[in-house]
Structures are given as C-alpha cells and as structure tokens.
XYZ file of C-alpha atoms in Angstrom:
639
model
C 124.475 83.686 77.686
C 125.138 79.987 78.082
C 124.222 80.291 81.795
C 121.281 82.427 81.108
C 120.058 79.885 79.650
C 120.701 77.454 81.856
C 118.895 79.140 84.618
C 115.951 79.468 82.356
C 115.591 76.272 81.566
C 115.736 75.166 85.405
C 112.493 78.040 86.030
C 109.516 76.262 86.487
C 107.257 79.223 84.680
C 104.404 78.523 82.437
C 106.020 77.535 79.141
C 104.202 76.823 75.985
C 104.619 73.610 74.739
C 105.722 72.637 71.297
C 102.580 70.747 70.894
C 99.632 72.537 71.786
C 97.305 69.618 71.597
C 98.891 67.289 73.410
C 99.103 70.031 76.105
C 95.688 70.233 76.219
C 95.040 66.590 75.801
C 97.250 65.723 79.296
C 95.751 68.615 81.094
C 91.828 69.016 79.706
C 90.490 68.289 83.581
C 92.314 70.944 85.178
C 91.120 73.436 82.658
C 87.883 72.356 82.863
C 87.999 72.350 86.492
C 88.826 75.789 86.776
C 86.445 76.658 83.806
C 83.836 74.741 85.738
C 84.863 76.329 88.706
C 84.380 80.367 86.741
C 80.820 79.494 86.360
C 79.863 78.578 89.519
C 81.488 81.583 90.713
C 79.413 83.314 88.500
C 76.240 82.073 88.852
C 76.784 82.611 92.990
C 77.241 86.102 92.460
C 73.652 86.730 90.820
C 72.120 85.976 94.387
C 74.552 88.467 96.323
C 73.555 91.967 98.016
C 74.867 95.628 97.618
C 77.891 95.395 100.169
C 77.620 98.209 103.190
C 80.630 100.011 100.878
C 79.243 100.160 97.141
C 77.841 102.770 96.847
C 80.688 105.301 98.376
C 83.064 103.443 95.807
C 80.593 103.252 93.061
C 79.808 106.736 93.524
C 83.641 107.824 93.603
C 83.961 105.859 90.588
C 81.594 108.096 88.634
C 84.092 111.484 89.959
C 87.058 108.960 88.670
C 85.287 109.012 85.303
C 84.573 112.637 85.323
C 88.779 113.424 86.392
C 89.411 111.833 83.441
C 86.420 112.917 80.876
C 87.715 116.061 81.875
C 91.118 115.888 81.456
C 91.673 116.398 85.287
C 89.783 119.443 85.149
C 86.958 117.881 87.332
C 88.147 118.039 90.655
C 85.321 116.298 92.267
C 86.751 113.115 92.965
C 89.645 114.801 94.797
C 87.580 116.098 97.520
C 86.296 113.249 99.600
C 86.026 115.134 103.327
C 83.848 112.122 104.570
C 84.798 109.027 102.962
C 88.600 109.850 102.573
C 88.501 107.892 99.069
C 90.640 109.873 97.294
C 93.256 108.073 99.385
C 92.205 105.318 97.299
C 92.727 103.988 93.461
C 89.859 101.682 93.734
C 90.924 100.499 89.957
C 88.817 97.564 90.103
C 86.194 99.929 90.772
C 86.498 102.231 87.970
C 86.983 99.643 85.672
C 83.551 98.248 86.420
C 81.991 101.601 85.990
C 84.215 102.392 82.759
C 82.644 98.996 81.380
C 79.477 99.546 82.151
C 79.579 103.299 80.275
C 81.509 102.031 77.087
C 78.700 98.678 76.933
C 75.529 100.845 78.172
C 74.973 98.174 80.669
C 71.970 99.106 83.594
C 72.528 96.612 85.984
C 76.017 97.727 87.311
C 75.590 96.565 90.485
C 75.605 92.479 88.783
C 78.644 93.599 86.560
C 80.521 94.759 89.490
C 79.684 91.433 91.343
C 80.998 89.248 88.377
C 83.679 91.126 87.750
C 84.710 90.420 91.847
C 84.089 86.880 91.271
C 86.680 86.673 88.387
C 89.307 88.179 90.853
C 87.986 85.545 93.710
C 88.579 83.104 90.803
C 92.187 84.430 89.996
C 92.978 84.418 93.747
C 92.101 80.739 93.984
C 94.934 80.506 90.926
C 97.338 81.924 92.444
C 96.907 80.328 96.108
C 97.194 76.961 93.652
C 100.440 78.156 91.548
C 101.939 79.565 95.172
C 101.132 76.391 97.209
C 102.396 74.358 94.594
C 105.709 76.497 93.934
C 106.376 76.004 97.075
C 105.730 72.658 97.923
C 103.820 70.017 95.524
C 100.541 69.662 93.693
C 98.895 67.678 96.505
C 99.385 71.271 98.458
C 97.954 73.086 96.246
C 94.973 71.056 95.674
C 94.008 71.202 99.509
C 95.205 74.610 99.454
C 92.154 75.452 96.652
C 89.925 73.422 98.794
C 90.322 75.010 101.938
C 89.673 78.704 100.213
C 86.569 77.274 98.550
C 85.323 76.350 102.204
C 86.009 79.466 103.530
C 82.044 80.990 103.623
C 83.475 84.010 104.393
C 86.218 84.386 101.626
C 83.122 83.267 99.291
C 80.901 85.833 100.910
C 83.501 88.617 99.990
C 84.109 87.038 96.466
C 80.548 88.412 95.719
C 80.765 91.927 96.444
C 83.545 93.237 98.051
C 85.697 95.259 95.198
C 88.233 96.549 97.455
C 89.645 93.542 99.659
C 89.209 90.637 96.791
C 91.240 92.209 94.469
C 93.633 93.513 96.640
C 94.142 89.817 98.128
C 94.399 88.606 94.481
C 97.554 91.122 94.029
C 99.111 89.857 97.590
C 98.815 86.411 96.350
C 99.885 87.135 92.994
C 102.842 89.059 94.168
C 103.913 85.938 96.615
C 103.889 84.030 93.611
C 106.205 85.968 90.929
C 108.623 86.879 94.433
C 109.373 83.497 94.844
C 109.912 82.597 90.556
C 112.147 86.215 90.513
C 114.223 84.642 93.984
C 115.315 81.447 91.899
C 117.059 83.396 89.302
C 117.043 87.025 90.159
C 118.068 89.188 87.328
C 117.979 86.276 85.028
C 114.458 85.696 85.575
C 112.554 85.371 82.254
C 110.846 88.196 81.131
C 107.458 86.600 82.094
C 108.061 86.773 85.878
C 109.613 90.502 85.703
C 106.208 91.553 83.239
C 104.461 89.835 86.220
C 106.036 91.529 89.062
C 105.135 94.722 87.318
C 102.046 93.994 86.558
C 100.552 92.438 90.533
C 102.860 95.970 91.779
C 100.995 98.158 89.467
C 97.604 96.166 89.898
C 97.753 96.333 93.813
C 98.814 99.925 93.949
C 96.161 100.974 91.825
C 93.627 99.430 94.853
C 94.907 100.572 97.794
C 97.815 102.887 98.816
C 98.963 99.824 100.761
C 100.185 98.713 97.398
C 103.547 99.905 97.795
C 104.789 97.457 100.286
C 105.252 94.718 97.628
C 108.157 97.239 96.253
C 109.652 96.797 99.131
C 109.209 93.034 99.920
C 110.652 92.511 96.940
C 113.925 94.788 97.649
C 113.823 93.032 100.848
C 113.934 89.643 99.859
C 116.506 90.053 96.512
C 118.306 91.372 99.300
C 118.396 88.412 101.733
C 118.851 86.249 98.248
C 122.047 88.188 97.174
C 123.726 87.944 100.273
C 122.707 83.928 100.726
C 124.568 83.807 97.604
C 127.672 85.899 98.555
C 127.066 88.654 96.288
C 129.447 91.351 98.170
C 130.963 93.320 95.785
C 129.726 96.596 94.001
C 129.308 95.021 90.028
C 127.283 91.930 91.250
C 125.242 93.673 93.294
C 124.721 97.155 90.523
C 123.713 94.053 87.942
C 121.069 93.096 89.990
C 120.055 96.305 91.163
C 119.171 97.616 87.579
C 116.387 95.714 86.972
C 115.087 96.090 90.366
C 114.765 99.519 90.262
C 113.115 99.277 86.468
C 110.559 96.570 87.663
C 109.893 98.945 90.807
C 109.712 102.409 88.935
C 107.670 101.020 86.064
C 104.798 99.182 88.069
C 104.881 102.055 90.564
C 104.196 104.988 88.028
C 101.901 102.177 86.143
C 99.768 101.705 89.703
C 99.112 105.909 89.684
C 97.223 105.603 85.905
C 93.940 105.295 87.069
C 94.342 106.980 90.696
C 93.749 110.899 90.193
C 95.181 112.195 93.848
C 98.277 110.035 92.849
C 98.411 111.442 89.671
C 98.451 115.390 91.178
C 101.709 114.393 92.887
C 103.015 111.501 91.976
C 105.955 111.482 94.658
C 104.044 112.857 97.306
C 100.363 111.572 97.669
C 100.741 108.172 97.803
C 102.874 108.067 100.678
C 100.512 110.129 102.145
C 97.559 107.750 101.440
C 99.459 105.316 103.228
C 99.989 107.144 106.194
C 96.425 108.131 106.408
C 95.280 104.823 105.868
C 97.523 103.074 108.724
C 96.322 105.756 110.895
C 92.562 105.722 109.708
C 90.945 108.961 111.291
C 86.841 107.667 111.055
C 85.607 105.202 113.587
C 82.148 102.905 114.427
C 80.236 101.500 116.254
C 81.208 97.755 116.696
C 79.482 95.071 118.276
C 82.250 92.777 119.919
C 82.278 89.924 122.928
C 78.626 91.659 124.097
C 79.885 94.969 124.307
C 79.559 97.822 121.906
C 82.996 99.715 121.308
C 84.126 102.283 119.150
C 86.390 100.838 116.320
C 89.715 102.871 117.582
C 89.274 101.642 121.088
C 88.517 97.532 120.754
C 90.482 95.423 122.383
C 94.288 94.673 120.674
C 92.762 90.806 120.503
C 89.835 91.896 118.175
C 91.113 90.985 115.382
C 93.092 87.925 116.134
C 89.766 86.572 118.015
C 87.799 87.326 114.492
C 90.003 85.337 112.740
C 89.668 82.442 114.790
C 86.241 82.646 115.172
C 84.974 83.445 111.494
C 87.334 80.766 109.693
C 86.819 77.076 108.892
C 88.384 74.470 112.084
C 89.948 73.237 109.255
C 92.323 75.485 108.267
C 92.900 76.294 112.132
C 93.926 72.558 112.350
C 96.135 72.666 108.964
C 98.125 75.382 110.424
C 98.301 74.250 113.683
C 99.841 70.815 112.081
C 102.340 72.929 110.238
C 103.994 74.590 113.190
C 105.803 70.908 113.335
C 106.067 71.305 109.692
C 107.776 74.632 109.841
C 110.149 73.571 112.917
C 111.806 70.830 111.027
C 111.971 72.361 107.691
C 112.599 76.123 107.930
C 115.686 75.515 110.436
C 116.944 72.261 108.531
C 115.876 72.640 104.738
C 118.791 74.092 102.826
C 117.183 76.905 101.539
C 114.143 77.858 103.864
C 113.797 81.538 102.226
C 110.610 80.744 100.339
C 108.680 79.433 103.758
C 110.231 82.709 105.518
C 108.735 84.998 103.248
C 105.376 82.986 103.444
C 105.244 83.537 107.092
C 106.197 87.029 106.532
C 103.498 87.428 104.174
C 100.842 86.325 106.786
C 101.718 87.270 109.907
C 104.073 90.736 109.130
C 100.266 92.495 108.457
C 98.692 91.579 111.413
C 102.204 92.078 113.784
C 102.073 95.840 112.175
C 98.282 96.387 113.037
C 98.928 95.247 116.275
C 101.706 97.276 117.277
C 100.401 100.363 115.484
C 97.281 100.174 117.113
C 95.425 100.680 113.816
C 92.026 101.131 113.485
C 90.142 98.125 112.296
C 86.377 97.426 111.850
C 84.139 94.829 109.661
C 85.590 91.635 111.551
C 88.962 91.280 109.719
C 88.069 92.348 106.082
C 91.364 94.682 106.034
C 93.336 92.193 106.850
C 91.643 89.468 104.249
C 94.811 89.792 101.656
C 96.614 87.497 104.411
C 94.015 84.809 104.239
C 95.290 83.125 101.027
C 98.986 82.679 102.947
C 97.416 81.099 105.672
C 95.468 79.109 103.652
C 98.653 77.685 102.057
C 100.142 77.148 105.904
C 97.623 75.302 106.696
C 97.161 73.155 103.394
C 101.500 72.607 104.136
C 100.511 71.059 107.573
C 97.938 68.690 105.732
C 100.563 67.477 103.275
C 103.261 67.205 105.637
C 101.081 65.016 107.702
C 100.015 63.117 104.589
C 103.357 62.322 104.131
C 104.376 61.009 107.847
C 101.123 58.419 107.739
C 102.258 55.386 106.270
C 99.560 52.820 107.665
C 96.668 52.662 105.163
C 93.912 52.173 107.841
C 95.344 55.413 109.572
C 95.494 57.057 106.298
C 91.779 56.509 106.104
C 91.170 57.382 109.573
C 92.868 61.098 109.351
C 90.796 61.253 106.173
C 87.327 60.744 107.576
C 88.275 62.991 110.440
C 89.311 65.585 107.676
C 85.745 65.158 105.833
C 83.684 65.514 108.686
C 85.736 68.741 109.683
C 85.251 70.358 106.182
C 81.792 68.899 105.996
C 80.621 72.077 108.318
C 81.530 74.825 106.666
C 80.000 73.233 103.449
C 76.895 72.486 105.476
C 76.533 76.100 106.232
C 77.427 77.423 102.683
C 74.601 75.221 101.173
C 72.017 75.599 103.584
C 72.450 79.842 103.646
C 73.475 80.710 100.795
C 74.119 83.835 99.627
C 74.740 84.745 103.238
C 78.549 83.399 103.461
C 80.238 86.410 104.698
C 78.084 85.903 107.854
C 79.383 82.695 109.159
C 80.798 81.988 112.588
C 82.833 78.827 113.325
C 81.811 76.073 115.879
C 84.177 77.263 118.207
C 81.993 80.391 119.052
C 78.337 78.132 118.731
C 78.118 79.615 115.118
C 76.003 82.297 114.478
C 73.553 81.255 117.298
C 76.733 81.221 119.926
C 77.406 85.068 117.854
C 74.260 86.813 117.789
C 74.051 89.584 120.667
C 77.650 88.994 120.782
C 79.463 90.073 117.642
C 78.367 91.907 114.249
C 75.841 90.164 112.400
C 75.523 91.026 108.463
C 77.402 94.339 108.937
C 78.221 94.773 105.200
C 73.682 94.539 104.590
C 73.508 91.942 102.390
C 70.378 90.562 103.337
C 68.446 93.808 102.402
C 68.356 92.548 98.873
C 66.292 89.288 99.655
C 64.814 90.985 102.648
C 63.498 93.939 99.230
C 62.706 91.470 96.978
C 60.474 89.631 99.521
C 58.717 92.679 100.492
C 57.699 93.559 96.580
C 55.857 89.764 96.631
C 53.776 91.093 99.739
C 53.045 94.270 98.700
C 51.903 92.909 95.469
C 49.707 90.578 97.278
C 48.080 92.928 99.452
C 47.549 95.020 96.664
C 48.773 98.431 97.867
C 49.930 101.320 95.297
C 51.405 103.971 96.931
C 53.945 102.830 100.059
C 57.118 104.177 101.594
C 60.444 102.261 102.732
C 62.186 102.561 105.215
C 65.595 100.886 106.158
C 68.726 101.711 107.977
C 70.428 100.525 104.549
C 69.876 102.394 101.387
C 67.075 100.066 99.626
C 66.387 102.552 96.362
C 67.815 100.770 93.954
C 65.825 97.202 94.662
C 62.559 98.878 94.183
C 63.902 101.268 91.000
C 61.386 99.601 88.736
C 58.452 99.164 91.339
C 56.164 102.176 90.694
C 53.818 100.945 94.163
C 57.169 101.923 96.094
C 56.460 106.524 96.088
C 59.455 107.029 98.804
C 62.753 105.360 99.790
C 63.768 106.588 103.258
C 67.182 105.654 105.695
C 66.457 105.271 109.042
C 68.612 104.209 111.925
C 67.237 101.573 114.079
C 66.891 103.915 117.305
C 65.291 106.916 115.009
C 62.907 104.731 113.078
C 59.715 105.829 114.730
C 60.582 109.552 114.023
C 60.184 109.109 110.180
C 57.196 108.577 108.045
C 56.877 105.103 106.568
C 54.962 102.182 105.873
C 57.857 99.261 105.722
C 61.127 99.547 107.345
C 63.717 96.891 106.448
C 66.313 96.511 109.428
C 69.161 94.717 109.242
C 70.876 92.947 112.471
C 74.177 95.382 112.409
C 75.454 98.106 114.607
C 72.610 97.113 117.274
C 72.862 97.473 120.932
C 73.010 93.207 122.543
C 70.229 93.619 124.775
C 68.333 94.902 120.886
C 69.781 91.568 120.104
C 68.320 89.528 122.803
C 65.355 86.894 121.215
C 62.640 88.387 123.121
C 63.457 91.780 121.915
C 64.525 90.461 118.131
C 63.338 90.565 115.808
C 60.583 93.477 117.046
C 56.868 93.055 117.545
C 55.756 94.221 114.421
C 57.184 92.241 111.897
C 56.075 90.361 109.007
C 58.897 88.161 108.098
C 62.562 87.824 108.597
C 65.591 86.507 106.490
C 67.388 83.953 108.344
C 70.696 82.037 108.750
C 70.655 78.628 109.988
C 67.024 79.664 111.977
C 68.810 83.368 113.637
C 67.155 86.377 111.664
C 69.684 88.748 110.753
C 67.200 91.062 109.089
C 63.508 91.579 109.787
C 60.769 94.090 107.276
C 58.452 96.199 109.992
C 55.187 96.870 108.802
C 54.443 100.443 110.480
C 51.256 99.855 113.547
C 50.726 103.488 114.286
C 52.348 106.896 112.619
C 50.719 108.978 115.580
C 54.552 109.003 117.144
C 55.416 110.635 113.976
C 52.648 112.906 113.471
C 53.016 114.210 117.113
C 56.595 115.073 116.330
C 55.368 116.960 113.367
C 52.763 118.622 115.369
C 55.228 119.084 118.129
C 57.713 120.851 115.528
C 53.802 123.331 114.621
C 53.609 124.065 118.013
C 50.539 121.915 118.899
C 52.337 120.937 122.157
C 48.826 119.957 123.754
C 47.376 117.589 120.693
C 51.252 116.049 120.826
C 51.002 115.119 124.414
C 47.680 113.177 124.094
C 49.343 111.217 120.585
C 51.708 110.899 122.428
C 50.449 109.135 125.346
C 47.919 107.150 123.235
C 50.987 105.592 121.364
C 52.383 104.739 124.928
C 49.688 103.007 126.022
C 49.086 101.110 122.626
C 52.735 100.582 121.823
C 54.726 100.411 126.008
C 57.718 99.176 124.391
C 58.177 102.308 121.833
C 61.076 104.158 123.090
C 60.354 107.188 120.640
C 57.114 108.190 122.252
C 58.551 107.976 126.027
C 61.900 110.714 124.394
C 59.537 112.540 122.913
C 56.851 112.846 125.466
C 59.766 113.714 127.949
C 61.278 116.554 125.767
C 57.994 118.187 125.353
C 57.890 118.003 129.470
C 61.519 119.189 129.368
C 60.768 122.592 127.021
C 57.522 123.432 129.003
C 59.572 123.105 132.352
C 57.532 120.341 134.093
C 61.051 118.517 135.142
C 59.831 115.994 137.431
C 57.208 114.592 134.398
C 60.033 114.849 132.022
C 62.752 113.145 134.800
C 59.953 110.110 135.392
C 59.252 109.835 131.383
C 63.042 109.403 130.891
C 63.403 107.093 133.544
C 60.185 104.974 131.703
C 62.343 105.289 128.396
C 65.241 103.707 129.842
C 63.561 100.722 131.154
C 62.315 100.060 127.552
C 65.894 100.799 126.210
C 68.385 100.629 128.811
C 70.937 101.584 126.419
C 69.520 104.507 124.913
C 71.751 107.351 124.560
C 69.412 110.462 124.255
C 67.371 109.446 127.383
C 70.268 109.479 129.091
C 71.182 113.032 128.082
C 67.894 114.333 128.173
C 67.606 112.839 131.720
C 70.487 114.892 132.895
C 69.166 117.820 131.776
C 66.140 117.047 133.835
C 68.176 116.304 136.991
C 70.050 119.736 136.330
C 67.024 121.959 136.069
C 65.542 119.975 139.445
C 69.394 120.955 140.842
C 70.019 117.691 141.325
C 73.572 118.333 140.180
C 74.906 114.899 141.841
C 72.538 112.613 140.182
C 72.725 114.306 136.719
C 76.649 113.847 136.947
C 75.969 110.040 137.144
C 73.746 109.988 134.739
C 76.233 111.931 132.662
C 79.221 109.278 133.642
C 76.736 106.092 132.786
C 76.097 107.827 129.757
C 79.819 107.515 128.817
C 80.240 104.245 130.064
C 78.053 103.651 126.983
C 79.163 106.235 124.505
C-alpha cells in the first residue's frame, strides 16, 4: 500500500488542491483563457453552414430516437442500404437530437454546431494536457496555437459531428495512455475512469473506436516487458484491470449504437470491416483530373495534407525529425514519443497499404491532426531550446510570426469559410481552383440562401422556386415568397423548373472550373474566398429548355424542336438544349442531325458524359461501328 502510494503521489493527474482559492487565484488566466476561448468558439459557429453530411446523420439520428422510443422495436434505423449508417454510433449525433427533443429547441441545426464546437474546444484541451505530458508547458502552448491556426481544423469545429469528436476521443485517449503507462495498474482511479470513458466515447462514434482497446493492450505490453515483468502473477495483476477497463468502456461504447446493440460480439467488428473497406465511391476533383474516390492516386491523401495545412506546422515537424533522432534513440525512456508517432502516422500507413477508400480531402483521417500538431509544436520547443543568442532568438521569432500570420490572414478575411483553405505551397485557393475540391462539404449555400432572400425581397417577387445541387429547404423554412425547393445537379440544371439555382463549386468538371466558364453567364452574385467564387445563385434566362422537355415527354416532338432551337440560338453555350435537341433527332431516326447536334454539345461541354453516349448511339445506327467504339473508349477515359 506504501508503494501505491508512492506511485500516486509521483502521477502528475489533476489533483484538487487543499485550497481551492488559492488554486484559482495562481491559475485565474488560464481558466479564463480557455473560458474566453469557449465563447469565441461559440460565437464562430453561429455563421457556419449545413455540412454536405447533416442531414444523412441528422436524419439517422431521428431512427436512433425511434430504436429506442420503441424499445428496439423500430427497426428503421437498422436498415441504411444507401448511407451504410447503421455501421455507425454517431453518439454525438443523437445526443444533439435527444437535446433538442427533451428542450423543444427548433433550430437544431445551431445546437448541433455548438455542441461540435465544445468538442473542438475539448480537443484543443487535450492536445494542451498531451503536449505538455509529454514534454513542457511551452509545448503545449504552441501546440494550442498551431490547432487554432489550422482554418481547416476550425472549419470542421463548426459542423462536422462525426470527425471532431472522434479526434477529441484519439486525443483524449493519447492522453490517459500515457498517465496509465507511468503506473500501470496502480494508476489512480481517475486515469482508469478516463480510459473508459475516451474508449466508450470513441466507440460510440465510429466503429473505428475499438483500436484504442488495443493500443492500449499494446503499449501496457511494451511497458511490462521494459520493466521485466516475465512471470505469470506480475503479469495476471496487471492484466485484471486491463481487461475490466477494456470490457467496461467497450459494452459502455454499444449504449447508444442500436446495430451494436443486436449483437454485441458480432456487429461491431463488422462495422469495422465495412468501414476499412468502404463499398460507396465519388466523384473527386484532384491535381485537374476528376477520379472516382476508390481509384485516386495512393499520394491523395498525403498531398491533401500538405497542401490544406498551415507551413507552420509543416516546418514544426520537419524541425522535430532532429528532435526525434536524438531523443527517441538516446532518452531513457522514449515509449511516450513512440506511441505519439504511432498515433499519427500508424492511420495513414494502414490506409495506404489497404488501399482504402478516401474522399473529402483528408477529413477521415483528421483524428491524426492533433498528434501532428504536437510533433510539430516538439520541433518548435526543441529549437527554442538550442537558440541561445537573444538577437537569433528574435530572428526565428519574427520568421515564426510572419509564417503563422497567413493562415490567420485567411481565417479573418473569409470567415466562416475555413474548411476551404489551401496553403501557399499550392497558390492557395487561387493555385486550387480547377484543380482540387472546392467547398465540397456546401457550406457556402447558407450565405449564398440568405443573400438570395435580401434580393428577392427587393425585387419584390412572391411566388419563386430554388434550385441548388445542395438541399437549401431549410434556409428558406420561414420565407413564404420561396413555393418550391428543388436539387439539381450542375449538368441537369436546365432540365428542372426553377427560378434561382444556388450552385456550389464541388464535384465540377476543371474545364466547368475554368474563369471564363465560372461562375456561368447568368448570375447575380457569388460568395467568395479571398476574390475565387466558390458558389454562384443563377437567376433562370429562359425555361423554354424545360418546357420543350415537358412537351417532348407529351409528344409535341415538332413545337420541342423549334424551343429547342430558339434556346440554342439565344443561349449557344446551354448544353441541355444541344442533348436534348439531339435525342429527339436520335428517336425520330434522323442520325446524321442527331450525330452533328452531339458533336455541337461536346464543344460546349467537352466533358459531358451523356453526349458522349448518345453520340455512340448515333454512330451505331449510321454503322459506323469504329467511330462509336472510340467514342465509347473516350467516354471511359472520363467515366
């Protein structure tokens, strides 16, 4: 008992101090700082967007609440054929919806995005407690400084309830590892509560969850046999609570996930294997090229790394490769930095070699950022500590400002459009656009709404519908002038009826991308970062392209031809007319008209994948077998 506590005493855990006030007294700027620091968060998130994912999760949250009204009777959240999110617990989630149901609250698209912020806020917490566990406070304070300059890291603190709490249990469970490692089953019961707790927490997000079970078995492992812990007893004693810390937050992490929860033993290993092996793929805009997310190149995400973070933290970690040669082969007990490494780079080395399917620049992988935001902050302090001269002290600290002072730059000036920011390396977003995914997860249609209600209003029109190829309901749910709310894809956007059509920048074709094509002719303002538009609202010139697909579908074939032509010669760039016009020749057998209106369509949109289809077909009914086969083969080289 003696050397219980002993070992205790030597833990460098929370404790309460015998004097509260003097506690707070010596430490009332930190707490305020991170109070401070809360707020802000807050306040940030009342400008963000609906992500690209909130709805699906939102929506499975409702089924979660029904699985449990129910008393599991409700099946409905069990049967996800599209999204696969019953391979999910999405806790986070279902908490926000369970809060908004017990507290009647409306707005539960603003809860969900404070609620995120106060796990962003946690993660920056942890990164501090982890950086400075394993090194000093001066670690962890440029650790917390080089996550606050990350835009995209802020971008995803807004609205991302998957990947932001998930990192916050990755970081969390670094943290209480390295406190259990210093006195293993002696550990106060504050780190072992802890370990259950970030185990259960994690799980309960994604199936993923489960590897912090065994990272920890892992690295007790390594620990016991640093120590020389050989024989049976020693190693039994500190098995036990191992396997009660590892039981308990596993079976904790399955509460609030109902496929778990139908086989407990089963189904989450088979989440996991589903979701290392994820079977649905897009469309992904990367180096110029458009790729399908299982088949971009093994680089992808290593490339979107370096391009989407702060110089920065590239710098700090490139500094701490010297940092990690002297110290993790000559520092007595190097564990701690081995695990960090692990902690970063195992992730991506497992992606890579599984050939996992990624998509969203590195989002899946963004539970590894706070790691390599301590790496880096360990090369910053380790070359704090080699500079002894003041005036180079000063120097390496003006270089260090005006490094930082770009992503803050950007942050100000574009606010709430974070999650969008490219690095200097790539030209930033200008060097990006046409190149790589713009604001793939939409959240520009908010602004890009909000604006349109102000010019509506001002031209004084009651009845209008929307159009966007994001869902844009909910922004005008209390604007009675706005009849119809309408999803369009870009390329299918003159075959609807609408008035406005807001289109953001993602899952576009480059040469869409190029500035004299984007944004299009017709609009009537755009939402911009640092001067690129990444979302433009169309006001609709003509609906005769839709009316003569609704006359071609009544069998006025004739009328449809002469819209149709009419829009041509009005509108030469609008690739709906020329497909149109050229299935209409197609179905009344004129082959050559249809072959030559294809051909037109193409030069508008070179890209376009039904021309190219409906082209062949052309070439095949002319029995020109040859040429439709290579229009076939370019077709692929697309698609």
């Amino acid at each position: 008992m003696e050397k219980r506590g002993k070992n205790i005493v030597k833990d460098k855990t929370i404790s309460i101090p015998k004097n509260n006030y003097t506690f707070f007294r010596k430490n009332w700027w930190p707490l305020l700082f991170w109070l401070l620091l809360l707020g802000a968060f807050i306040r940030l998130s009342l400008d963000a967007g609906i992500s690209g994912d909130e709805y699906l999760h939102l929506n499975q949250s409702y089924k979660v609440m029904d699985y449990y009204k129910s008393l599991g009777k409700d099946k409905s959240a069990l049967h996800t054929p599209k999204t696969f999110l019953k391979y999910y617990g999405q806790s986070y989630d279902n908490a926000a919806t369970l809060i908004s149901e017990i507290f009647s609250i409306d707005d539960i698209f603003t809860l969900r995005h404070i609620l995120n912020v106060f796990a962003a806020w946690l993660t920056l917490l942890f990164t501090f407690l982890t950086a400075r566990e394993l090194s000093n406070r001066r670690t962890a304070i440029f650790a917390v400084i080089l996550l606050l300059l990350s835009p995209r890291f802020i971008g995803h603190s807004f609205n991302n309830l998957k990947d932001i709490p998930f990192a916050l249990g990755f970081i969390a469970s670094l943290y209480f590892i390295l406190k259990y490692l210093k006195n293993l089953r002696n550990s106060p019961n504050i780190v072992k509560a802890g370990l259950i707790t970030v185990i259960a927490f994690t799980l309960s997000i994604r199936p993923a969850g489960v590897l912090i079970i065994i990272y920890l078995w892992i690295f007790v492992s390594i620990r016991i046999l640093q120590q020389g812990k050989i024989n049976f007893k020693e190693i039994w004693q500190e098995a036990i609570p191992l396997f009660f810390i590892s039981l308990t937050g596993y079976f904790a992490g399955l509460l609030f996930w109902p496929y778990a929860l139908e086989n407990p033993l089963w189904h989450p290993i088979e989440s996991t294997i589903v979701m290392t092996d994820y079977y649905i793929t897009i469309r992904q805009l990367f180096e110029g090229t458009l790729y399908w997310s299982d088949q971009l190149p093994w680089y992808y995400l290593i490339k979107y790394i370096a391009i989407t973070i702060p110089v920065a933290v590239i710098t700090g970690a490139t500094i701490s490769l010297f940092y990690f040669k002297k110290y993790l082969l000559k520092k007595s007990d190097s564990l701690p930095l081995a695990i960090l490494l692990f902690f970063t780079l195992f992730p991506i080395l497992f992606i890579l070699i599984k050939s996992s399917n990624v998509y969203g620049a590195w989002r899946h992988v963004l539970f590894i950022y706070p790691p390599l935001v301590i790496i880096s902050a360990l090369g910053y302090n380790w070359a704090a500590e080699r500079v002894k001269n003041k005036a180079s002290k000063y120097v390496l600290a003006t270089i260090a400002l005006l490094i930082l002072s770009e992503p803050v730059i950007f942050m100000v000036r574009n606010h709430p459009y974070e999650i969008v920011y490219f690095n200097p390396l790539i030209g930033g977003i200008k060097g990006a656009i046409g190149n790589d995914e713009m604001d793939y997860y939409y959240h520009s249609t908010r602004e890009a709404s909000e604006k349109l209600i102000e010019y509506i209003q001002t031209h004084n029109e009651d009845s209008v519908i929307v159009a966007g190829n994001f869902e844009t309901a909910w922004f005008f749910r209390d604007f009675p002038a706005v009849v119809k709310n309408i999803y369009t894809p870009y390329y299918y956007k003159n075959s609807k009826n609408w008035d406005y059509n807001i289109i953001t920048a993602a899952y576009m074709t480059p040469f869409s991308l190029q500035p004299e094509r984007w944004p299009p002719p017709n609009t009537i303002f755009t939402i911009d970062v640092d001067k690129v538009p990444i979302c433009a609202v169309l006001k609709r010139e003509t609906k005769n392209d839709w009316r003569a697909i609704e006359l071609i579908e009544e069998g006025e074939t004739d009328s449809a031809i002469v819209m149709l032509q009419g829009v041509i010669d009005d509108y030469p760039n609008n690739e709906t007319a020329y497909l149109e016009l050229g299935k209409v020749y197609l179905n009344m057998a004129k082959y050559l008209l249809a072959k030559e209106t294809f051909m037109k369509c193409l030069k508008v949109l070179p890209t376009y994948e039904p021309a190219y289809y409906y082209l062949a077909e052309a070439q095949f009914k002319m029995e020109k077998k040859e040429a439709a086969i290579q229009t076939l083969k370019k077709l692929l080289t697309i698609n």
